[in-house]
């Protein structure tokens, strides 16, 4: 082969197809649906139980978070120390994540340690005792972490912005207060556990190299535990409150940088315009080549990074542009943010920019389905939003066919600079 | 077990290829054997600034990211005190675009004074965002300057002072490039759905005509053996006290790397580890405690840290840490505890091999250390260690005369 001719770019080949691996499905004997994605080059298994309730369903702040994290801190048969010793001995990475809408409890393990990991996971879910002193230690340590975070402009901006978007009473907008850490009592954990962690509220996702007889193994393990239908939790629907004043500033004299957030409530994934909105958002601030990144980092040097995103919660979605910029340039940076929003609807994108966006998004879509673990994550996403693989196919169709007019129309409708709420901290 | 093929081009570029047919992507990792340790003490932060500049245009390509995004690729890079590492993933059918981009910027950079100035501003904001405008943001720099008196590990990758970055000239930047960014100073790894011989042909096609550079001979000053403890007390506008203790250790390739790594796992590897169980939960001194080794190529250090509760004194906290260290020196760890940390390492090493990108990064790093195949033998090295060796390592390292202690206090 001769050496390459560098002045000519290699020919680009488009991504023809993305291979969606539909999961294998089954049910545990207690009715929990199980979705499995097999494969991967390593003998690893990821096992996850998702409970379809989260901090939205709590009766006081930190109740969901503390309950989920304290599952591992003692059961009827084992102390917290014994449980921790076992996880570590088998090299199992326990993953507990309490979000607004869901709570996920699961692990990543070498396949050879599946059985003890499964046994221990079911034990902490079905028979936790929530020792009082463990709870106090946990909350005290978390409070310290929170007090450190409160010194960071980025953290303050994130918390206050959610409050601005949803209102202080909405479960997505309610902010933590220092006192919340001492108000949680053991009964809160017991009652929340009863209300949330029951089979009919759960769904199971498995990925990696699991044994063929995985469902039998789960069922056999279930024999060791009493786990039945408990209390039904009710659904919470509160209307977000739109703030009357769109501009907010929290001063931090000692800060060297200002955290900026500009955004609004947004349509969610089930809306017919959503795919086009998601593509438009990427053009604006969703990748390194985005307009915001080019302008505010690569041309002006005001920041290390700026991005925009749509946050999809189950019951509502919002959009935001976020950055940390030098304090002395915060006004100029904001001006450029609004300029970019205006340009997005007023000036059509050039052909090169459209192709770059389309190709980049095709590649990142392909990347997001790479291997059983990613496939499982993407399936979980559509499952939780009660969607199916058609949703991905629609996205690909939109991606293939969108035009610069589509972007302008979408920006006009959803990303008008006059609709935005602004928060600056620092 | 990760199998791979190795090729060396005439210009000295090393290539490692690992084929994985289960993915539609290829990962490309290029590791340059240059880090913050190779910087002049008056021009620190260069390796990292340079990492930014590598995206600002090369001989035939005005914008790296543009061209890569056109091909559906995604990339990033990082700089450490030892290495600078660039990586990307791309749909396999566009692999030549990745090779075109990477070879062009290895051949010749072509950025302007203006772009240099913008990236200086970007790095300054990164410095503010990650270090100055963060509570406890200067801990790492303080600790480094306490442990290292002559070796360049004494400064962090972002630089000793932001002025060093701000004063960088185009001339200095170019010199840096031609000294370090040469094919004979790089390790390249391709992983994913690509046949090794084809990969070799393509890499030869794109990289074969890049001239080799003069061989760089690294000659860094070595630290003298520490024989008295060093203490630093600082007060900052933070909500809680923290304590850090650092002890000099060996090099990455020394056998002692594995024993010291296991020692820190005994102390802090997982929720059941000693610092967590004893000092966080039983004695309630810290809200968080940790221990780790730097694992650097030249002599590194073992660090222990704790975040204090308000009702604890920093002196008492230090005493409690010493008791834990003394216990490691006086008593062998039990078989069960030793097996636990080994099992944890086996699992985390296996988890790290799950994706093509992390495989590519790891293969490149071990090839730089001497042989990519070292990656396949890490777990067994840990498994061969016994309790006696661990105890000996504890006695060698956790010596009061070799301690570097940082008391980081909240101003009241």
Short mmCIF file of N, CA, C and O in Angstrom, two decimals, chain A residues 117-210:
data_model
loop_
_atom_site.label_atom_id
_atom_site.label_comp_id
_atom_site.label_asym_id
_atom_site.label_seq_id
_atom_site.Cartn_x
_atom_site.Cartn_y
_atom_site.Cartn_z
N UNK A 117 -24.30 -13.21 45.20
CA UNK A 117 -24.69 -11.81 45.02
C UNK A 117 -26.21 -11.68 44.98
O UNK A 117 -26.79 -10.80 45.61
N UNK A 118 -26.83 -12.59 44.27
CA UNK A 118 -28.29 -12.58 44.14
C UNK A 118 -28.96 -12.82 45.49
O UNK A 118 -29.92 -12.13 45.87
N UNK A 119 -28.43 -13.78 46.21
CA UNK A 119 -28.94 -14.12 47.54
C UNK A 119 -28.90 -12.88 48.45
O UNK A 119 -29.87 -12.55 49.12
N UNK A 120 -27.77 -12.19 48.43
CA UNK A 120 -27.60 -11.04 49.31
C UNK A 120 -28.48 -9.87 48.86
O UNK A 120 -29.06 -9.16 49.69
N UNK A 121 -28.60 -9.70 47.56
CA UNK A 121 -29.43 -8.60 47.07
C UNK A 121 -30.89 -8.78 47.49
O UNK A 121 -31.54 -7.86 47.96
N UNK A 122 -31.39 -10.02 47.33
CA UNK A 122 -32.78 -10.26 47.71
C UNK A 122 -32.97 -10.14 49.22
O UNK A 122 -34.00 -9.67 49.70
N UNK A 123 -31.93 -10.51 49.95
CA UNK A 123 -32.03 -10.37 51.41
C UNK A 123 -32.16 -8.90 51.82
O UNK A 123 -33.02 -8.55 52.64
N UNK A 124 -31.33 -8.03 51.25
CA UNK A 124 -31.40 -6.63 51.69
C UNK A 124 -32.68 -5.94 51.20
O UNK A 124 -33.16 -5.00 51.82
N UNK A 125 -33.24 -6.43 50.10
CA UNK A 125 -34.48 -5.81 49.62
C UNK A 125 -35.69 -6.27 50.43
O UNK A 125 -36.59 -5.50 50.72
N UNK A 126 -35.67 -7.55 50.83
CA UNK A 126 -36.89 -8.08 51.47
C UNK A 126 -36.88 -8.01 52.99
O UNK A 126 -37.94 -8.01 53.60
N UNK A 127 -35.71 -7.99 53.63
CA UNK A 127 -35.75 -7.98 55.10
C UNK A 127 -34.78 -6.99 55.75
O UNK A 127 -34.10 -7.34 56.71
N UNK A 128 -34.77 -5.75 55.28
CA UNK A 128 -33.89 -4.78 55.95
C UNK A 128 -34.50 -4.37 57.29
O UNK A 128 -35.72 -4.43 57.45
N UNK A 129 -33.64 -4.01 58.26
CA UNK A 129 -34.17 -3.60 59.57
C UNK A 129 -33.90 -2.12 59.88
O UNK A 129 -34.40 -1.60 60.87
N UNK A 130 -33.14 -1.45 59.06
CA UNK A 130 -32.88 -0.01 59.22
C UNK A 130 -32.45 0.36 60.63
O UNK A 130 -33.18 1.08 61.34
N UNK A 131 -31.29 -0.10 61.08
CA UNK A 131 -30.86 0.23 62.44
C UNK A 131 -30.74 1.75 62.63
O UNK A 131 -30.25 2.45 61.75
N UNK A 132 -31.22 2.20 63.76
CA UNK A 132 -31.26 3.63 64.08
C UNK A 132 -29.86 4.28 63.97
O UNK A 132 -29.72 5.34 63.36
N UNK A 133 -28.86 3.64 64.59
CA UNK A 133 -27.54 4.29 64.61
C UNK A 133 -26.93 4.33 63.21
O UNK A 133 -26.25 5.29 62.85
N UNK A 134 -27.19 3.30 62.42
CA UNK A 134 -26.71 3.32 61.03
C UNK A 134 -27.33 4.50 60.28
O UNK A 134 -26.68 5.17 59.48
N UNK A 135 -28.59 4.73 60.54
CA UNK A 135 -29.29 5.83 59.88
C UNK A 135 -28.68 7.18 60.28
O UNK A 135 -28.45 8.05 59.44
N UNK A 136 -28.39 7.33 61.57
CA UNK A 136 -27.82 8.60 62.01
C UNK A 136 -26.44 8.85 61.41
O UNK A 136 -26.11 9.95 60.99
N UNK A 137 -25.64 7.79 61.38
CA UNK A 137 -24.29 7.93 60.81
C UNK A 137 -24.40 8.34 59.34
O UNK A 137 -23.76 9.27 58.87
N UNK A 138 -25.28 7.65 58.62
CA UNK A 138 -25.44 7.92 57.20
C UNK A 138 -25.88 9.36 56.96
O UNK A 138 -25.30 10.09 56.15
N UNK A 139 -26.89 9.80 57.70
CA UNK A 139 -27.44 11.14 57.45
C UNK A 139 -26.45 12.23 57.86
O UNK A 139 -26.33 13.26 57.18
N UNK A 140 -25.72 11.99 58.94
CA UNK A 140 -24.75 12.98 59.39
C UNK A 140 -23.64 13.13 58.34
O UNK A 140 -23.22 14.24 58.00
N UNK A 141 -23.16 11.99 57.81
CA UNK A 141 -22.10 12.05 56.81
C UNK A 141 -22.59 12.69 55.52
O UNK A 141 -21.86 13.44 54.86
N UNK A 142 -23.83 12.40 55.16
CA UNK A 142 -24.39 13.00 53.94
C UNK A 142 -24.60 14.50 54.10
O UNK A 142 -24.47 15.26 53.15
N UNK A 143 -24.96 14.90 55.30
CA UNK A 143 -25.17 16.32 55.52
C UNK A 143 -23.86 17.07 55.31
O UNK A 143 -23.82 18.15 54.72
N UNK A 144 -22.78 16.47 55.78
CA UNK A 144 -21.47 17.11 55.62
C UNK A 144 -21.15 17.29 54.14
O UNK A 144 -20.69 18.34 53.70
N UNK A 145 -21.40 16.26 53.37
CA UNK A 145 -21.16 16.32 51.94
C UNK A 145 -22.00 17.44 51.29
O UNK A 145 -21.54 18.20 50.44
N UNK A 146 -23.25 17.49 51.74
CA UNK A 146 -24.17 18.50 51.22
C UNK A 146 -23.69 19.91 51.56
O UNK A 146 -23.74 20.82 50.73
N UNK A 147 -23.18 20.09 52.78
CA UNK A 147 -22.71 21.43 53.18
C UNK A 147 -21.48 21.84 52.37
O UNK A 147 -21.29 23.03 52.09
N UNK A 148 -20.66 20.88 51.98
CA UNK A 148 -19.53 21.21 51.10
C UNK A 148 -20.05 21.58 49.71
O UNK A 148 -19.62 22.56 49.11
N UNK A 149 -21.00 20.78 49.20
CA UNK A 149 -21.56 21.07 47.88
C UNK A 149 -22.19 22.46 47.81
O UNK A 149 -22.15 23.12 46.77
N UNK A 150 -22.77 22.88 48.94
CA UNK A 150 -23.42 24.20 48.95
C UNK A 150 -22.43 25.35 48.74
O UNK A 150 -22.82 26.49 48.54
N UNK A 151 -21.14 25.04 48.81
CA UNK A 151 -20.13 26.07 48.53
C UNK A 151 -19.81 26.17 47.04
O UNK A 151 -18.98 26.97 46.64
N UNK A 152 -20.39 25.29 46.24
CA UNK A 152 -20.05 25.27 44.82
C UNK A 152 -21.15 25.95 44.00
O UNK A 152 -22.33 25.57 44.09
N UNK A 153 -20.78 26.95 43.22
CA UNK A 153 -21.78 27.71 42.46
C UNK A 153 -22.58 26.79 41.53
O UNK A 153 -23.79 26.97 41.34
N UNK A 154 -21.91 25.80 40.96
CA UNK A 154 -22.58 24.89 40.04
C UNK A 154 -23.71 24.11 40.73
O UNK A 154 -24.79 23.94 40.18
N UNK A 155 -23.42 23.66 41.95
CA UNK A 155 -24.41 22.90 42.71
C UNK A 155 -25.60 23.78 43.08
O UNK A 155 -26.76 23.40 42.89
N UNK A 156 -25.31 24.98 43.56
CA UNK A 156 -26.38 25.90 43.95
C UNK A 156 -27.26 26.20 42.74
O UNK A 156 -28.49 26.20 42.82
N UNK A 157 -26.62 26.42 41.60
CA UNK A 157 -27.38 26.75 40.40
C UNK A 157 -28.29 25.58 40.00
O UNK A 157 -29.45 25.78 39.65
N UNK A 158 -27.77 24.36 40.08
CA UNK A 158 -28.56 23.22 39.67
C UNK A 158 -29.81 23.07 40.54
O UNK A 158 -30.92 22.89 40.07
N UNK A 159 -29.62 23.20 41.86
CA UNK A 159 -30.73 23.03 42.79
C UNK A 159 -31.77 24.13 42.63
O UNK A 159 -32.96 23.88 42.53
N UNK A 160 -31.30 25.38 42.59
CA UNK A 160 -32.23 26.51 42.51
C UNK A 160 -32.94 26.54 41.16
O UNK A 160 -34.08 26.98 41.07
N UNK A 161 -32.27 26.08 40.15
CA UNK A 161 -32.90 26.12 38.83
C UNK A 161 -34.09 25.17 38.77
O UNK A 161 -35.15 25.52 38.25
N UNK A 162 -33.93 23.99 39.33
CA UNK A 162 -35.06 23.04 39.36
C UNK A 162 -36.22 23.64 40.14
O UNK A 162 -37.39 23.49 39.78
N UNK A 163 -35.89 24.35 41.21
CA UNK A 163 -36.94 24.99 42.00
C UNK A 163 -37.66 26.07 41.18
O UNK A 163 -38.89 26.19 41.22
N UNK A 164 -36.87 26.83 40.41
CA UNK A 164 -37.47 27.88 39.58
C UNK A 164 -38.39 27.27 38.51
O UNK A 164 -39.46 27.79 38.22
N UNK A 165 -37.95 26.17 37.93
CA UNK A 165 -38.70 25.56 36.83
C UNK A 165 -40.01 24.93 37.31
O UNK A 165 -41.04 25.09 36.69
N UNK A 166 -39.93 24.22 38.41
CA UNK A 166 -41.10 23.44 38.84
C UNK A 166 -41.88 24.09 39.98
O UNK A 166 -43.01 23.68 40.26
N UNK A 167 -41.26 25.02 40.66
CA UNK A 167 -41.90 25.60 41.84
C UNK A 167 -41.46 24.86 43.08
O UNK A 167 -41.15 23.66 43.03
N UNK A 168 -41.44 25.57 44.23
CA UNK A 168 -40.88 24.99 45.47
C UNK A 168 -41.70 23.84 46.04
O UNK A 168 -41.20 23.10 46.88
N UNK A 169 -42.95 23.68 45.59
CA UNK A 169 -43.78 22.63 46.17
C UNK A 169 -43.76 21.35 45.35
O UNK A 169 -44.14 20.28 45.81
N UNK A 170 -43.33 21.46 44.10
CA UNK A 170 -43.33 20.31 43.21
C UNK A 170 -42.23 19.33 43.61
O UNK A 170 -41.14 19.76 43.97
N UNK A 171 -42.52 18.02 43.55
CA UNK A 171 -41.46 17.07 43.96
C UNK A 171 -40.19 17.16 43.10
O UNK A 171 -39.11 16.77 43.56
N UNK A 172 -40.28 17.65 41.89
CA UNK A 172 -39.06 17.83 41.09
C UNK A 172 -38.32 19.12 41.44
O UNK A 172 -37.18 19.31 41.06
N UNK A 173 -39.02 20.04 42.13
CA UNK A 173 -38.42 21.35 42.37
C UNK A 173 -38.03 21.61 43.81
O UNK A 173 -37.27 22.52 44.10
N UNK A 174 -38.54 20.79 44.70
CA UNK A 174 -38.31 21.03 46.13
C UNK A 174 -36.83 20.94 46.47
O UNK A 174 -36.16 19.98 46.15
N UNK A 175 -36.33 21.98 47.17
CA UNK A 175 -34.91 22.00 47.51
C UNK A 175 -34.67 21.40 48.89
O UNK A 175 -35.52 21.49 49.77
N UNK A 176 -33.49 20.84 49.07
CA UNK A 176 -33.10 20.34 50.40
C UNK A 176 -32.80 21.51 51.31
O UNK A 176 -32.31 22.54 50.88
N UNK A 177 -33.08 21.32 52.60
CA UNK A 177 -32.65 22.30 53.59
C UNK A 177 -31.77 21.59 54.62
O UNK A 177 -31.88 20.38 54.79
N UNK A 178 -30.94 22.38 55.29
CA UNK A 178 -29.99 21.80 56.24
C UNK A 178 -30.70 20.89 57.27
O UNK A 178 -30.21 19.82 57.61
N UNK A 179 -31.84 21.36 57.74
CA UNK A 179 -32.56 20.64 58.78
C UNK A 179 -33.12 19.28 58.33
O UNK A 179 -33.39 18.42 59.16
N UNK A 180 -33.31 19.14 57.04
CA UNK A 180 -33.92 17.91 56.55
C UNK A 180 -33.15 16.67 57.00
O UNK A 180 -33.72 15.60 57.18
N UNK A 181 -31.85 16.83 57.19
CA UNK A 181 -31.01 15.69 57.54
C UNK A 181 -31.25 15.19 58.96
O UNK A 181 -30.86 14.09 59.29
N UNK A 182 -31.84 16.02 59.80
CA UNK A 182 -32.10 15.56 61.17
C UNK A 182 -33.58 15.24 61.39
O UNK A 182 -33.98 14.84 62.48
N UNK A 183 -34.38 15.42 60.36
CA UNK A 183 -35.81 15.20 60.53
C UNK A 183 -36.25 13.77 60.18
O UNK A 183 -37.36 13.37 60.51
N UNK A 184 -35.41 13.04 59.48
CA UNK A 184 -35.79 11.69 59.09
C UNK A 184 -35.74 10.78 60.32
O UNK A 184 -34.78 10.82 61.08
N UNK A 185 -36.79 10.00 60.54
CA UNK A 185 -36.78 9.03 61.64
C UNK A 185 -36.92 7.61 61.08
O UNK A 185 -37.31 7.43 59.94
N UNK A 186 -36.59 6.63 61.91
CA UNK A 186 -36.56 5.25 61.44
C UNK A 186 -37.90 4.79 60.85
O UNK A 186 -37.94 4.08 59.85
N UNK A 187 -38.99 5.25 61.46
CA UNK A 187 -40.31 4.85 60.95
C UNK A 187 -40.54 5.30 59.50
O UNK A 187 -41.27 4.66 58.76
N UNK A 188 -39.93 6.42 59.14
CA UNK A 188 -40.05 6.89 57.75
C UNK A 188 -39.48 5.85 56.79
O UNK A 188 -40.00 5.64 55.69
N UNK A 189 -38.39 5.24 57.20
CA UNK A 189 -37.74 4.26 56.32
C UNK A 189 -38.58 2.99 56.25
O UNK A 189 -38.76 2.41 55.18
N UNK A 190 -39.07 2.56 57.39
CA UNK A 190 -39.87 1.34 57.41
C UNK A 190 -41.13 1.51 56.55
O UNK A 190 -41.45 0.65 55.73
N UNK A 191 -41.80 2.63 56.71
CA UNK A 191 -43.05 2.81 55.95
C UNK A 191 -42.76 2.98 54.46
O UNK A 191 -43.48 2.45 53.61
N UNK A 192 -41.71 3.69 54.14
CA UNK A 192 -41.39 3.87 52.72
C UNK A 192 -40.99 2.54 52.08
O UNK A 192 -41.38 2.23 50.95
N UNK A 193 -40.24 1.77 52.83
CA UNK A 193 -39.85 0.45 52.32
C UNK A 193 -41.09 -0.38 52.01
O UNK A 193 -41.19 -1.03 50.95
N UNK A 194 -42.05 -0.38 52.92
CA UNK A 194 -43.27 -1.16 52.70
C UNK A 194 -44.05 -0.67 51.50
O UNK A 194 -44.63 -1.45 50.76
N UNK A 195 -44.04 0.64 51.31
CA UNK A 195 -44.85 1.22 50.24
C UNK A 195 -44.24 1.04 48.85
O UNK A 195 -44.94 1.13 47.85
N UNK A 196 -42.96 0.82 48.78
CA UNK A 196 -42.27 0.87 47.49
C UNK A 196 -41.69 -0.46 47.02
O UNK A 196 -41.80 -0.84 45.86
N UNK A 197 -41.04 -1.18 47.95
CA UNK A 197 -40.24 -2.33 47.53
C UNK A 197 -41.04 -3.63 47.51
O UNK A 197 -40.73 -4.56 48.24
N UNK A 198 -42.06 -3.70 46.66
CA UNK A 198 -42.83 -4.93 46.54
C UNK A 198 -42.82 -5.39 45.07
O UNK A 198 -42.62 -4.58 44.16
N UNK A 199 -43.03 -6.70 44.86
CA UNK A 199 -42.83 -7.26 43.51
C UNK A 199 -43.64 -6.57 42.41
O UNK A 199 -43.11 -6.34 41.32
N UNK A 200 -44.89 -6.22 42.68
CA UNK A 200 -45.71 -5.67 41.59
C UNK A 200 -45.22 -4.29 41.16
O UNK A 200 -45.63 -3.78 40.12
N UNK A 201 -44.34 -3.69 41.95
CA UNK A 201 -43.81 -2.36 41.62
C UNK A 201 -42.44 -2.47 40.95
O UNK A 201 -41.77 -1.47 40.72
N UNK A 202 -41.99 -3.71 40.67
CA UNK A 202 -40.60 -3.90 40.25
C UNK A 202 -40.50 -4.46 38.83
O UNK A 202 -41.42 -5.09 38.32
N UNK A 203 -39.35 -4.18 38.23
CA UNK A 203 -39.02 -4.77 36.94
C UNK A 203 -37.52 -5.06 36.96
O UNK A 203 -36.76 -4.35 37.62
N UNK A 204 -37.13 -6.13 36.28
CA UNK A 204 -35.74 -6.58 36.40
C UNK A 204 -35.03 -6.54 35.04
O UNK A 204 -35.59 -6.97 34.03
N UNK A 205 -33.81 -6.00 35.03
CA UNK A 205 -33.00 -5.95 33.82
C UNK A 205 -31.68 -6.69 34.06
O UNK A 205 -31.01 -6.43 35.06
N UNK A 206 -31.34 -7.59 33.15
CA UNK A 206 -30.10 -8.36 33.29
C UNK A 206 -29.31 -8.23 32.00
O UNK A 206 -29.88 -8.31 30.91
N UNK A 207 -28.01 -8.04 32.13
CA UNK A 207 -27.18 -7.95 30.93
C UNK A 207 -25.84 -8.62 31.18
O UNK A 207 -25.37 -8.69 32.31
N UNK A 208 -25.25 -9.14 30.11
CA UNK A 208 -23.91 -9.72 30.21
C UNK A 208 -23.94 -11.22 29.97
O UNK A 208 -24.82 -11.74 29.29
N UNK A 209 -22.96 -11.88 30.54
CA UNK A 209 -22.88 -13.33 30.36
C UNK A 209 -23.53 -14.06 31.53
O UNK A 209 -22.87 -14.48 32.47
N UNK A 210 -24.84 -14.19 31.44
CA UNK A 210 -25.58 -14.88 32.50
C UNK A 210 -25.80 -16.35 32.08
O UNK A 210 -25.83 -16.65 30.88
#
